[in-house]
PDB file of C-alpha atoms in Angstrom:
ATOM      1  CA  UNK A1222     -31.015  12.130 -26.134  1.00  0.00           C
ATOM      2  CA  UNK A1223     -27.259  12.548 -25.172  1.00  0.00           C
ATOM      3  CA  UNK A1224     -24.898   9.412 -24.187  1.00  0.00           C
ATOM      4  CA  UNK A1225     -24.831   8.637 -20.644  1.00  0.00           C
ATOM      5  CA  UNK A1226     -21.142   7.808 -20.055  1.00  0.00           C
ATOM      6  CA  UNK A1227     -18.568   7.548 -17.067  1.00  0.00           C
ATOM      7  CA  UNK A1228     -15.221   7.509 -16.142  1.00  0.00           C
ATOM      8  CA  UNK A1229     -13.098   4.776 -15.184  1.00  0.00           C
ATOM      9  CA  UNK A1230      -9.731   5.683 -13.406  1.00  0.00           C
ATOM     10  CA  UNK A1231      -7.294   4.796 -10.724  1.00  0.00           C
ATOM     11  CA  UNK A1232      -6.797   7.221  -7.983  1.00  0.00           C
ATOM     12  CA  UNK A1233      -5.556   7.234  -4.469  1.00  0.00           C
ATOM     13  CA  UNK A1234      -6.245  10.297  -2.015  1.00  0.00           C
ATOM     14  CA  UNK A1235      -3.369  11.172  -0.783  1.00  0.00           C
ATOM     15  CA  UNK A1236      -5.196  12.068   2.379  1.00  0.00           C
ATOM     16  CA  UNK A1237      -5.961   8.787   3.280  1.00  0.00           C
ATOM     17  CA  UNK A1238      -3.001   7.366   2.906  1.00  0.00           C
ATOM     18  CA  UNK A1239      -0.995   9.854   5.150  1.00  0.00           C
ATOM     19  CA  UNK A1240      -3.608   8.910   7.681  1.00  0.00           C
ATOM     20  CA  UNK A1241      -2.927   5.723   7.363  1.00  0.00           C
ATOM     21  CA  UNK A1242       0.920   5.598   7.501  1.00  0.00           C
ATOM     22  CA  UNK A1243       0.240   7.744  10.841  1.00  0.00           C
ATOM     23  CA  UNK A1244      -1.817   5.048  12.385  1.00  0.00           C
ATOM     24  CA  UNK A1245       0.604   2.785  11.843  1.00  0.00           C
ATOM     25  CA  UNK A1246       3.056   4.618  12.958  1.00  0.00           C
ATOM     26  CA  UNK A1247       1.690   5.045  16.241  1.00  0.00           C
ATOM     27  CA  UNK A1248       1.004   1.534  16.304  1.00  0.00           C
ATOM     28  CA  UNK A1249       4.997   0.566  16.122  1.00  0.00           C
ATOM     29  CA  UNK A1250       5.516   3.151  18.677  1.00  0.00           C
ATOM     30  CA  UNK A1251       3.297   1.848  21.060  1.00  0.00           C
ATOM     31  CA  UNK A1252       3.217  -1.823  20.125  1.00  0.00           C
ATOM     32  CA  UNK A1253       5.798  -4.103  22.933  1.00  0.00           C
ATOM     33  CA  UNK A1254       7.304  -6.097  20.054  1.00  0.00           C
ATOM     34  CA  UNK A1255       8.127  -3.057  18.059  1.00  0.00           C
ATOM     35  CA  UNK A1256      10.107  -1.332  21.401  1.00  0.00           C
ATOM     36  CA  UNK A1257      13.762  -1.390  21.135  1.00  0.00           C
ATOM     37  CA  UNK A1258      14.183  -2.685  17.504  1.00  0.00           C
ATOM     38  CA  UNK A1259      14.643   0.575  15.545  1.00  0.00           C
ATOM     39  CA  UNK A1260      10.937   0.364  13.670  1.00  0.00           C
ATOM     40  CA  UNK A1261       9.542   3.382  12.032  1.00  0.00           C
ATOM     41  CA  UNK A1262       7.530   3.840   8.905  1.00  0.00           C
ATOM     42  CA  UNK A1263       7.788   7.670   7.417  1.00  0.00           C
ATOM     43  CA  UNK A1264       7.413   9.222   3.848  1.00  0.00           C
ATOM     44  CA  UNK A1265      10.638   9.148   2.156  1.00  0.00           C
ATOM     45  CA  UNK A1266       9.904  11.816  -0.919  1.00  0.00           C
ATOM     46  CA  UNK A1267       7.389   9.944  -2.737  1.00  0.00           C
ATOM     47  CA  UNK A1268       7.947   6.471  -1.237  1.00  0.00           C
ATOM     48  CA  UNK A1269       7.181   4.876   1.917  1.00  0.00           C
ATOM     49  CA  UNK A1270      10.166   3.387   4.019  1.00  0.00           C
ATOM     50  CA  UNK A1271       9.751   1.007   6.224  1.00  0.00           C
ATOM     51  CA  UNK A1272      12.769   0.160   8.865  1.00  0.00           C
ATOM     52  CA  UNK A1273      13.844  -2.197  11.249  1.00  0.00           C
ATOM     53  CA  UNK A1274      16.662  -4.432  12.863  1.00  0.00           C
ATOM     54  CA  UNK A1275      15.009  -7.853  11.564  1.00  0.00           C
ATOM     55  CA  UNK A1276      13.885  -8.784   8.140  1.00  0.00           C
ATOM     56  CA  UNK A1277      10.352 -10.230  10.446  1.00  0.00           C
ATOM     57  CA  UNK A1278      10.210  -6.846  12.167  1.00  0.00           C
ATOM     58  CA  UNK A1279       9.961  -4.666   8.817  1.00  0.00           C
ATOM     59  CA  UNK A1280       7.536  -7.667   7.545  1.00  0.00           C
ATOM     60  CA  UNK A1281       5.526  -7.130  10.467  1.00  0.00           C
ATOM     61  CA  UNK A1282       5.676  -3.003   9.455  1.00  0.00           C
ATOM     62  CA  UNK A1283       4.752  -3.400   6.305  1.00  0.00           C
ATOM     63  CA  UNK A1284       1.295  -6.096   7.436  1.00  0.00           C
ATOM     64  CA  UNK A1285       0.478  -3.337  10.211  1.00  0.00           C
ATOM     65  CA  UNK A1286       0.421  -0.184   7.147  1.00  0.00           C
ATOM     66  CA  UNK A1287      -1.679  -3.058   4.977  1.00  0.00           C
ATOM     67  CA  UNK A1288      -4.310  -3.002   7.548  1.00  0.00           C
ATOM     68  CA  UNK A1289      -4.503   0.461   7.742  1.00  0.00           C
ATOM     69  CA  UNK A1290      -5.441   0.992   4.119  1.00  0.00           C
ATOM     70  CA  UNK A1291      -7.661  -1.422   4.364  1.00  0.00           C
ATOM     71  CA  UNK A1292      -9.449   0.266   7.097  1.00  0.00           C
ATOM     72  CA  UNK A1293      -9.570   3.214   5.489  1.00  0.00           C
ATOM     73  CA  UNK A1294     -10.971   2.016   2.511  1.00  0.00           C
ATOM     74  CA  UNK A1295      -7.787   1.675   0.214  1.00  0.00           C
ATOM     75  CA  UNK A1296      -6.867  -1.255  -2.134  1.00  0.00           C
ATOM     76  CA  UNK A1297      -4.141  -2.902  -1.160  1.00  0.00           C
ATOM     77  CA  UNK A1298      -3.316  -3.223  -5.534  1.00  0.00           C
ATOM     78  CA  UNK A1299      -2.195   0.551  -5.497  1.00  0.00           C
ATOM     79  CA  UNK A1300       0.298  -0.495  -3.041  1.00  0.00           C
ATOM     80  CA  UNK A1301       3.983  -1.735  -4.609  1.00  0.00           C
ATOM     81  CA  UNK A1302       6.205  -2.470  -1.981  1.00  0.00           C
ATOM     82  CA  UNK A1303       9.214  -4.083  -2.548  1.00  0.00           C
ATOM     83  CA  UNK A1304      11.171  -7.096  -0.899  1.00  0.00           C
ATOM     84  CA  UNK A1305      13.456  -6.521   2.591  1.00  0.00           C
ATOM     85  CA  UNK A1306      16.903  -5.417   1.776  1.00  0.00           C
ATOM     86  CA  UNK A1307      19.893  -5.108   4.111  1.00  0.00           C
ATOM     87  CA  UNK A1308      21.547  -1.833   4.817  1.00  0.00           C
ATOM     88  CA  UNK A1309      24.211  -2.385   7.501  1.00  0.00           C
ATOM     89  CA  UNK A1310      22.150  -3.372  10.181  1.00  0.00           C
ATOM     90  CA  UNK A1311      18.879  -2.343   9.044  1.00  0.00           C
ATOM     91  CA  UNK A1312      16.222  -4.308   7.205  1.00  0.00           C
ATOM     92  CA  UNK A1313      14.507  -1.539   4.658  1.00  0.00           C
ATOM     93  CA  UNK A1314      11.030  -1.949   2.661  1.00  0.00           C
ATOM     94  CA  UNK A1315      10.530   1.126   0.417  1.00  0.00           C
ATOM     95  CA  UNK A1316       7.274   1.275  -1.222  1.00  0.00           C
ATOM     96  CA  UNK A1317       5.072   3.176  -3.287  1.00  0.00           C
ATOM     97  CA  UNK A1318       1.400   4.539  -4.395  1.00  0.00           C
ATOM     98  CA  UNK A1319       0.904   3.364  -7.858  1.00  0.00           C
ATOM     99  CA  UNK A1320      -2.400   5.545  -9.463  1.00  0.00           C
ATOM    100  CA  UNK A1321      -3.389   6.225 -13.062  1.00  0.00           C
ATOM    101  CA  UNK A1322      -4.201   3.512 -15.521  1.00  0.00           C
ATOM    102  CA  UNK A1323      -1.464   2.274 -17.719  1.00  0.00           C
ATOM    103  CA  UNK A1324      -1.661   2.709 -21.447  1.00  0.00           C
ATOM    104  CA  UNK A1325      -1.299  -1.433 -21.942  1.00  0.00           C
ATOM    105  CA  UNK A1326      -3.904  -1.903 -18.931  1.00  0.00           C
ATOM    106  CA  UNK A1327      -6.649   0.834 -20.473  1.00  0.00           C
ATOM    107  CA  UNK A1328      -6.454  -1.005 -23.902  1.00  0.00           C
ATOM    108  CA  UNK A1329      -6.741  -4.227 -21.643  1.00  0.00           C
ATOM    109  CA  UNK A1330     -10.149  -3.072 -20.190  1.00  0.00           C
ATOM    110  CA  UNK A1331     -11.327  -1.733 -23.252  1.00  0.00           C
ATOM    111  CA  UNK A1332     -10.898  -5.171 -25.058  1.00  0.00           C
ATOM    112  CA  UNK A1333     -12.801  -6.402 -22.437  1.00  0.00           C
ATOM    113  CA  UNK A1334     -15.992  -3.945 -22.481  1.00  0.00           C
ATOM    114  CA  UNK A1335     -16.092  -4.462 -26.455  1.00  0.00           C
ATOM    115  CA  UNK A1336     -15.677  -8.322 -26.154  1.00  0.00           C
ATOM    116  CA  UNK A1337     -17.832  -9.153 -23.231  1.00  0.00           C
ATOM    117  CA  UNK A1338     -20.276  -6.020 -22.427  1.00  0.00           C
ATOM    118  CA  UNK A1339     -22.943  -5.083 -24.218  1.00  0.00           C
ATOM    119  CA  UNK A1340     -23.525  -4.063 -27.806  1.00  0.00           C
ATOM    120  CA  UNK A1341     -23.014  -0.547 -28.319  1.00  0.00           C
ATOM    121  CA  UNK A1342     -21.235   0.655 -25.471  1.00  0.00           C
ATOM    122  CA  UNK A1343     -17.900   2.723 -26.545  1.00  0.00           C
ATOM    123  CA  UNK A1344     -14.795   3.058 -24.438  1.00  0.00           C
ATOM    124  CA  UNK A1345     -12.087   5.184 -25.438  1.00  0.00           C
ATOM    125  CA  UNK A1346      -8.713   5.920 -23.571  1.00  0.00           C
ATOM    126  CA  UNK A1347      -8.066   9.441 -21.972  1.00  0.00           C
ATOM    127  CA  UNK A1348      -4.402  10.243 -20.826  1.00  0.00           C
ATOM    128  CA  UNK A1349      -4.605   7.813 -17.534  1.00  0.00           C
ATOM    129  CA  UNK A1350      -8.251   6.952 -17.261  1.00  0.00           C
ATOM    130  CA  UNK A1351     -10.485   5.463 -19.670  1.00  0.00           C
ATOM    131  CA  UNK A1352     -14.098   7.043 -20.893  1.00  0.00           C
ATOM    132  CA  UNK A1353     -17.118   4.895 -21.110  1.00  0.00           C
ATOM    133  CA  UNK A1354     -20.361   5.967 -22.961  1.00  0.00           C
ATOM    134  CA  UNK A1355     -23.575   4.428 -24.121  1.00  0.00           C
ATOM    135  CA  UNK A1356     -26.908   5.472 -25.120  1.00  0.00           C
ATOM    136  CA  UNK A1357     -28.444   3.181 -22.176  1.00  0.00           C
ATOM    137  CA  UNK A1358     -27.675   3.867 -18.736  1.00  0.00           C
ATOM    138  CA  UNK A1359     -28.704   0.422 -18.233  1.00  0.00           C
ATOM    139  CA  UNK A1360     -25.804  -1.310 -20.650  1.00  0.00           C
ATOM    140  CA  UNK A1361     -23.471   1.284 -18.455  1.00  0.00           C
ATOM    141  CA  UNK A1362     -24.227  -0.537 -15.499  1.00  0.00           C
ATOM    142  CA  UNK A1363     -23.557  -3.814 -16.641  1.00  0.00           C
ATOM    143  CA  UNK A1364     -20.483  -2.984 -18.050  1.00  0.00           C
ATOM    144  CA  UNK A1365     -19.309  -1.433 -13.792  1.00  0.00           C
ATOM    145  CA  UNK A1366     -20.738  -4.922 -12.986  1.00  0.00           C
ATOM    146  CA  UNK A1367     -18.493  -6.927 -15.461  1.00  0.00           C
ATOM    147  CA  UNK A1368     -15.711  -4.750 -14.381  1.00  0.00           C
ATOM    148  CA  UNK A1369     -16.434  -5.563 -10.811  1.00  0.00           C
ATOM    149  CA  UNK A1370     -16.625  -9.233 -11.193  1.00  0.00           C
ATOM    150  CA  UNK A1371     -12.982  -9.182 -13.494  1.00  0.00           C
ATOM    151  CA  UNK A1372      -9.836  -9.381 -11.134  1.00  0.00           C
ATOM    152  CA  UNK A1373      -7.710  -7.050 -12.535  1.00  0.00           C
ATOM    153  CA  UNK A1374      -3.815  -5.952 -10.835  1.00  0.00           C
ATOM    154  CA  UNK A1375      -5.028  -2.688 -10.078  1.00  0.00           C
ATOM    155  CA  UNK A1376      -7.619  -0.710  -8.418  1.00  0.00           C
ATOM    156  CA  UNK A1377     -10.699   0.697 -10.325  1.00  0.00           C
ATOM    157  CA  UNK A1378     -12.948   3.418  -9.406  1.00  0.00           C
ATOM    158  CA  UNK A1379     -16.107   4.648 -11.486  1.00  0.00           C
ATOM    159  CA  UNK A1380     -16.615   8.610 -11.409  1.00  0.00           C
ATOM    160  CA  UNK A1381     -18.150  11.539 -13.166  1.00  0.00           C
ATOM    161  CA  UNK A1382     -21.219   8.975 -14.167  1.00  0.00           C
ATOM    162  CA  UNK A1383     -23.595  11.016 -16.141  1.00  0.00           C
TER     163      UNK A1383
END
C-alpha cells in the first residue's frame, strides 16, 4: 500500500482579506469616533495602510481590521503590522500578509515531527510548504494533533491529505 501523506503550508486567501479590510473600512466610516479625524484603511500595493490624526485613532484602526480577520476566519500570525509613525500630521500603520513557510521555520517543524511524533513518519521541505508522509494514516493524525497543540509564530494549515 502507498504512503498516506499531507501537506503542511501557510496560506492566506486573498479574498478574505479584501473582505475584511472592506468591513472595516465601513466601520471607520460610519463609526462617531472615527468622524472628522482623517481615518481610512486601503491597500497600498501589497501593504495595508492604516491612517489617522492620533497615534490612538490608527491603534483603534488597526484593533477594528484585527477583528475582522478574526471573523472571517484568519489568523491574526499572518498579519505583520508595524508600529505608528508620524508623517506631518498623520499617524501611519502599514502592514502586511505574511504566507509561505520560511526555510528556518520548515526545518523547525520538521525537527519537531522527527523528535516528538511518531516513528516512521517522514517530513521533507517543498519550496514554501513542507510534505508529510507515513504508511499509517493514524501516525498522520497525531502528528496534525502535535502540530496543533505547538504554538508556533505563524499560521498552519493541513491540505491535499491523502
Amino acid at each position: 500500500m502507498a504512503d498516506s501523506s499531507f501537506d503542511i503550508v501557510s496560506k492566506v486567501e486573498r479574498q478574505e482579506v479584501d473582505n475584511a479590510l472592506n468591513q472595516a473600512a465601513k466601520e471607520i466610516s460610519q463609526r462617531y469616533d472615527f468622524k472628522n479625524v482623517g481615518a481610512s484603511i486601503d491597500w497600498s500595493g501589497e501593504k495595508i495602510l492604516m491612517q489617522a490624526n492620533s497615534e490612538e485613532r490608527v491603534k483603534a484602526i488597526l484593533d477594528v481590521f484585527e477583528t475582522k480577520l478574526v471573523k472571517r476566519g484568519i489568523s491574526l500570525k499572518v498579519l505583520d503590522a508595524g508600529e505608528p509613525q508620524l508623517s506631518g500630521k498623520e499617524y501611519k500603520i502599514f502592514a502586511s500578509i505574511e504566507e509561505g513557510i520560511s526555510q528556518d521555520n520548515a526545518k523547525k517543524v520538521a525537527k519537531i515531527i522527527r523528535d516528538e511524533g511518531p516513528k516512521g513518519v517522514k517530513a521533507q521541505v517543498q519550496g514554501d510548504e513542507l510534505r508529510v508522509s507515513s504508511k499509517s494514516r493514524d501516525d498522520l493524525q497525531a502528528v496534525q494533533a502535535l502540530l496543533k497543540g505547538k504554538d508556533f509564530d505563524f499560521a498552519l494549515q493541513f491540505v491535499n491529505y491523502r
